[in-house]
Every structure is written in C-alpha cells, then in structure tokens.
Amino acid sequence: MRLTVAQALVRFLAAQHVERDGEAHPFFAGCFGIFGHGNVAGMGQALQQHADVLPYHQARNEQAMVHVASGYARQRNRLATFACTTSVGPGATNMVTGAALATINRLPVLLLPGDTFATRTPHPVLQQLEAPHDASLSVNDCLRPVSRFFERVERPEQLVPAALEAMRVLTDPVDTGAVTLALPEDVQTEAFEVPDAFLEERTWTVYRRPPAPEALARAAAMIRGAERPLIVAGGGVIYSAATAALRALADATGIPVAETQAGRGALASEHPMSLGAVGATGTAAANRLAYDADLVIGVGTRWSDFTTASKSAFQAPHVRFINVNVAAFDAAKHSGLPVEADARVALDALREALAGWRADAAWSARATDEARAFGEEVARLVAPTEGLPHQAAVIGAINDAAGETGVVVCAAGSAPGDLHKLWRARDPEGKGYHVEYGYSCMGYEIPGGMGVKLAAPERDVFVLVGDGSYLMMPGDLATAVAEGIGIVAVIVDNGGYASIGALSRSLGSAGFGTHYRRAENGGPPLDAADASGPAAPLRASHVDLAANAESLGLRVLRVKTILELRDALDEARRDDGPVAVHIEVDRYAGVPDYEGWWDVPVAEVSDDEAVRAARAEYERARAAQRQYVETP
Ligand SMILES: Cc1ncc(C[n+]2csc(CCOP(=O)(O)OP(=O)(O)O)c2C)c(N)n1
Ligand SMILES: [Mg+2]
C-alpha cells in the first residue's frame, strides 16, 4: 500500500501491542503534539486522517508533553506510553529535558521531532542550526545522549527498520527510556510502498527473566549467612508487579524492607517489616538499620546517590550487596553479587530457596520497633500547628484524602524529601506514590500528574507542586482543562526556592538567590546563616499563583489552614475537572534529617566564617563515605 512516511508511522504505532503475563493491550495511548512547519503537513495530516486509531492531544509546551508520557508510562508500569510529535527547531529541543527525565527514570517515551530537509534544498530553513563543519548536524542531535535509541529517517524505506528498533527498545525493561525518531519535514510527506506486515497488529512480549540457578543459590547462601540482612526495594519491584512477592518474602523471612524514591510504597507502611524511606531523605528507622546491616539486598534499584546517602548509609565493616535487577548494569553496582532477573520471579525464587530460614529474631524485632517509633514521629510532624501551616501537615492532609487508592505526584523542591519520609503508603500495588526523583525536574509535577490521571482515571491524583516548580511550567494546566484531566494540584506557596534556601544556609551561604525578589526591590533580606532561619516566618511571594491558575481555566480553592485544606481536598477530588488548591506554608518549618547526608561540596577557602565552618563540617561528614568494594 502506498502511504506517506507519516501515515505509515501513525498506522504502525496504532497497531503495536504489549503483553506480559498473558495480558495484551495497545502500547500507545495516543500522540501528544504541537504543530509547526516541521510537522503540520506530515505528522499533522497523518494524525488527522487516522485520529480514530491514534488519538491526538494538543499540548502547550513540548517538554510538558514528554512529562505527560513519562507520568503515564510509570503509572502503567512501563507497559504503555504516548508518542510526542514536534516541529523542527525549538519545539524539538524543548523535549531534551523531558527525554533526559524519561531515560534517567527508565520510562518509555517515543519522541518524533521534525527535522530539517533531507533534500537540503531550502537550507537553512526556518529554525535550522547551521554547522559549517558538518551538514548532517541538526539541533535534534541534542537528543542523542538522552535517548536510548536515536534514528534520523532520511529515506522512506528506512522507517520500517527504524520503527521496529524503536519498539524493541521501548518495550525492553533493560533498555527502555526515551526513543527518538527524527523525521525530516520533507520525508514525512513522501510516499512509499509499505509492506503489509508492517501495518499489521504486532505484539511485543515482556518475558519475565528467571535468575541463573547458580546466582540464586549464591544469593540464598549469602542471605542464610547474614546476621543483619536488609532489603532495599526500588522502582523495579513496582514495575514488575512484585509487591505481593516482596511482602511474602518479608513475611516468610523477617528481613526488613527499606525503600528508594521510585520504590516507595513497594511494601505498605503498616507492614511490621516496613522501614520506609532510606538514604539522604530516609527515616530514622531505615537509616539506623542501614547503618548496621551486613548484607544489603537491592531489588530493582539503580542505587542513586540519595539511596546510599552519598555512600555513607551502610557502615557495617565489610557490608556486602546482592543486586536483583533485570539490567546487568545495575546488578553489578557496589561490587554486589549480580542476580540478573525479573524482580517478581527472583523474589519468589528467593523465598523458596530460603524456606524454613528466618532472619535473627532480634534484628526483625528491632525493625518493627524502629518502624513503630518513626510512625509516631510522622504523626507528630503531620499534626496541624498554630500559625502559618507547615508543609508536613499539608502532606498529612493529602495522605488522608488519598486514602488507599489516591496517588500523590511530586518531583522537586523540599516536598520530595518530606514525602519520602512522611508518606504512609497504603496501595497494595505501590501505585499511590509517584515522586520523580531520578531527574528531580521542576515543572514535572503538573504534566506528570496529568499523565498519571490519564493512566488511572479511576484514582484521585494529587499533584503537590511548590511555587517555584509551578512557575516553571504552569501552561499545561490549560491542557488539563481542555482535555478534562481531573487532577487536584495543591500549590504549596512558600515564597521561593525554600529547599535550596535551606541547603544554602546549611552550607554557610545565607539562602542567597533563593527568594524571588531582591532586597533592594522590596524582597526579604538574606536569611540568617544558620539552619533555623529568621525568627519570624516570611509571608510568601508577590506572585498570585491562585489567580494564575484561575486564569488558565481552573477552579481554584484558596485555603489558609489545614482544616480548610482538608475540606478543600475532599471537595476537589469530587470534582471531575482539574482543581487547584492554594495554600501558603511556613518557609522555615522543615522536616528534620534522620541521620541522612548528601554530598554537596562546600568552598574550600572563603572569607566568610559561616562557609569555613560549613566546610569543616563537610569534611567531617565526608570521612564516612565508603566505596563498597568488598568481594562478594
Ligand atoms: C528544572 C530545575 N531547575 C533547577 C532545579 C534545582 N532546584 C531544586 S529544588 C529548587 C527550588 C524549588 O522551589 P519550589 O518548587 O518552590 O519548592 P521549595 O524548594 O520551595 O519547596 C530548585 C531551583 C531543579 N531541580 N530543576
Ligand atoms: Mg517554594
């Protein structure tokens, strides 16, 4: 059949299915896009013609639409996503940040940027980068380092192998991430004889890879020989739908479980072995057990710097690691014993291999005691206080409104650390907690939350967004209104970049550059150079974020107290359309650190006494860093 490249691609995408555990469904939920001269006639025409098989959704910012796809993919356990089409030039480069986020978080997204003419005739076309030394370069080459697969389709026939390669990578749990097919604007519109088979329904099966028997036996022997084993559950546990297998292993063995950001909620907080967050933003319970653990069993984690508290969290002499992971790259980290396998299969196999064995009863009991004590600490922190509300109490209110099935979405600022520590996870499949912390990208919150809501319309989706993150990318709230995506965006206004302000103060730099307005323009003076900040809490910013959200078409609820917030959340979640809830919080009321640390280097020389003191403290803390190079 003779079709244009764009028509063939759209029909191909609509025909792709993915299957796991015998369940198959379409891989692409649709295509987000913003049209320009680089895609309006090619992809635009094809999407119009085939709107019945691949629905089109208009976005307001290309970065945001990639975030929507990432949020969607994560909520669907990476078994479905959106395609994203852009024009050539700025529309395409706007996707670079979204691509990096997807690739770092190992989430499948398909990017279809327009590209400059393959014929080279109108060169330099509008928005073209000219590289005198290399005529084949275009701005789309920025997408290469942030894509797991990149191809520029310069001839129509090339689409066939390129599209198949794209699907291989997108559906592979090891390789997945952003995939880019750059489409020169002339090639999009060129027709070719498309093989029938290319357009037929195709199912990509995600097989569950079992561990090598020898690797499993070694892992079981190491666990049996351990005195203080600890599981660290990562996002892979949730993506693999292995939360029940994790719970069964914890029940059978009494091994305590700590969680990364992506793995948060893998084990419900009520479980006696659930220690919650570990690492730089960890709970006292998890970090104390991590300190003493002699064997750490990472499951589906890529061991980000935060998880190990910059390699200071695990302090037992000769602490060893076992890494259960589908990706050899991650399984080899920390000179651990690599167990390359699907998380669910491996957890079930470990439970069988450990039948009859239990961890030392005193160690398990310590986990339960610490978890209970930290639960009391959480209750203390989320309780409403006098005066300006605290962010912790906002989190407590959202947690209650979310119940067992609601989802909280967040990405950057002070909230991710607070959520990691404070959130009581209740959803048995771990789908109630969605903090993007691989890239911790300001601006992800709103579009990411829209993706979650599109993936799970039956759930209430609460987006917790700081004023700074809000200002970076509010525009796609207009998309949420236009498309009827009923998120609840809780705008937590503390008048600037409070998290970085606190970090700056702790490093001796007095919160420099983290308030919106300069002091000479009526903004607040620099903070006191100590971690407690000024005595009187400063009122939030001069920007009326509630009015901003209203102007984009949202219903907005303005609240002043936690009691009002609770009512507003209840009202908002009953509303079908998107609702924003605006609340001012105390910029200086942070949640404490619980023996977590983060390596942020401090100036080695300075005229400032506060910086010199911070450097001395930094050097003391850095002495605890380890390399984890034991022989397994
Ligand atoms: C795109 C992007 N730019 C910069 C940063 C660095 N950064 C991390 S948190 C933060 C401030 C966030 O402010 P806000 O959303 O108001 O949250 P708060 O810190 O006040 O809790 C900044 C600038 C980032 N994570 N992402
Ligand atoms: Mg803020």
Tab-separated table of N, CA and C and ligand atoms in Angstrom, residues 391 412-415 439-442 466-470 472 494 496-500 516, ligand 1:
chain	number	residue	atom	x	y	z
A	391	GLN	N	4.473	22.463	55.793
A	391	GLN	CA	4.317	21.566	54.637
A	391	GLN	C	4.018	20.133	55.090
A	412	ALA	N	10.254	17.981	42.604
A	412	ALA	CA	11.426	18.762	43.031
A	412	ALA	C	11.053	19.686	44.177
A	413	GLY	N	12.085	20.247	44.826
A	413	GLY	CA	11.866	21.148	45.955
A	413	GLY	C	12.019	20.411	47.273
A	414	SER	N	11.414	20.962	48.316
A	414	SER	CA	11.537	20.328	49.629
A	414	SER	C	10.524	19.192	49.788
A	415	ALA	N	9.472	19.181	48.973
A	415	ALA	CA	8.421	18.185	49.167
A	415	ALA	C	8.873	16.736	48.909
A	439	TYR	N	15.438	12.581	38.025
A	439	TYR	CA	15.872	13.861	37.457
A	439	TYR	C	15.469	15.022	38.353
A	440	SER	N	14.569	14.749	39.301
A	440	SER	CA	14.036	15.776	40.207
A	440	SER	C	13.826	17.078	39.445
A	441	CYS	N	12.946	17.012	38.481
A	441	CYS	CA	12.809	18.085	37.497
A	441	CYS	C	11.671	19.025	37.858
A	442	MET	N	12.029	20.255	38.240
A	442	MET	CA	10.990	21.264	38.490
A	442	MET	C	10.128	21.397	37.242
A	466	GLY	N	5.415	22.922	44.371
A	466	GLY	CA	5.934	24.130	45.014
A	466	GLY	C	5.707	25.333	44.122
A	467	ASP	N	5.806	26.528	44.708
A	467	ASP	CA	5.601	27.743	43.911
A	467	ASP	C	6.662	27.864	42.812
A	468	GLY	N	7.894	27.438	43.114
A	468	GLY	CA	8.955	27.524	42.108
A	468	GLY	C	8.686	26.583	40.946
A	469	SER	N	8.345	25.338	41.255
A	469	SER	CA	8.022	24.370	40.202
A	469	SER	C	6.802	24.830	39.416
A	470	TYR	N	5.833	25.401	40.125
A	470	TYR	CA	4.620	25.874	39.452
A	470	TYR	C	4.970	26.926	38.402
A	472	MET	N	7.618	27.398	36.875
A	472	MET	CA	8.416	26.903	35.756
A	472	MET	C	7.550	26.296	34.650
A	494	ASN	N	5.629	28.956	49.385
A	494	ASN	CA	6.500	29.401	50.483
A	494	ASN	C	7.424	30.520	50.029
A	496	GLY	N	9.330	31.100	47.233
A	496	GLY	CA	10.626	30.903	46.567
A	496	GLY	C	11.157	29.503	46.710
A	497	TYR	N	12.449	29.407	46.504
A	497	TYR	CA	13.121	28.106	46.450
A	497	TYR	C	13.561	27.714	47.859
A	498	ALA	N	12.604	27.299	48.673
A	498	ALA	CA	12.891	27.066	50.086
A	498	ALA	C	13.898	25.940	50.297
A	499	SER	N	13.796	24.885	49.504
A	499	SER	CA	14.702	23.748	49.704
A	499	SER	C	16.142	24.166	49.465
A	500	ILE	N	16.361	24.899	48.373
A	500	ILE	CA	17.729	25.315	48.072
A	500	ILE	C	18.161	26.407	49.055
A	516	TYR	N	12.319	35.299	45.653
A	516	TYR	CA	12.009	35.805	44.319
A	516	TYR	C	12.497	37.225	44.084
B	1	LIG	C1	14.438	22.393	36.198
B	1	LIG	C2	15.125	22.521	37.500
B	1	LIG	N1	15.871	23.620	37.761
B	1	LIG	C3	16.512	23.756	38.938
B	1	LIG	C4	16.440	22.776	39.895
B	1	LIG	C5	17.160	22.956	41.224
B	1	LIG	N2	16.156	23.112	42.296
B	1	LIG	C6	15.757	22.061	43.032
B	1	LIG	S1	14.564	22.451	44.099
B	1	LIG	C7	14.539	24.056	43.611
B	1	LIG	C8	13.566	25.024	44.209
B	1	LIG	C9	12.150	24.549	44.076
B	1	LIG	O1	11.267	25.556	44.529
B	1	LIG	P1	9.784	25.212	44.904
B	1	LIG	O2	9.132	24.461	43.826
B	1	LIG	O3	9.132	26.469	45.332
B	1	LIG	O4	9.909	24.208	46.140
B	1	LIG	P2	10.542	24.534	47.592
B	1	LIG	O5	12.004	24.354	47.478
B	1	LIG	O6	10.173	25.921	47.942
B	1	LIG	O7	9.939	23.510	48.475
B	1	LIG	C10	15.498	24.275	42.624
B	1	LIG	C11	15.760	25.592	41.999
B	1	LIG	C12	15.673	21.623	39.556
B	1	LIG	N3	15.567	20.590	40.385
B	1	LIG	N4	15.016	21.541	38.383
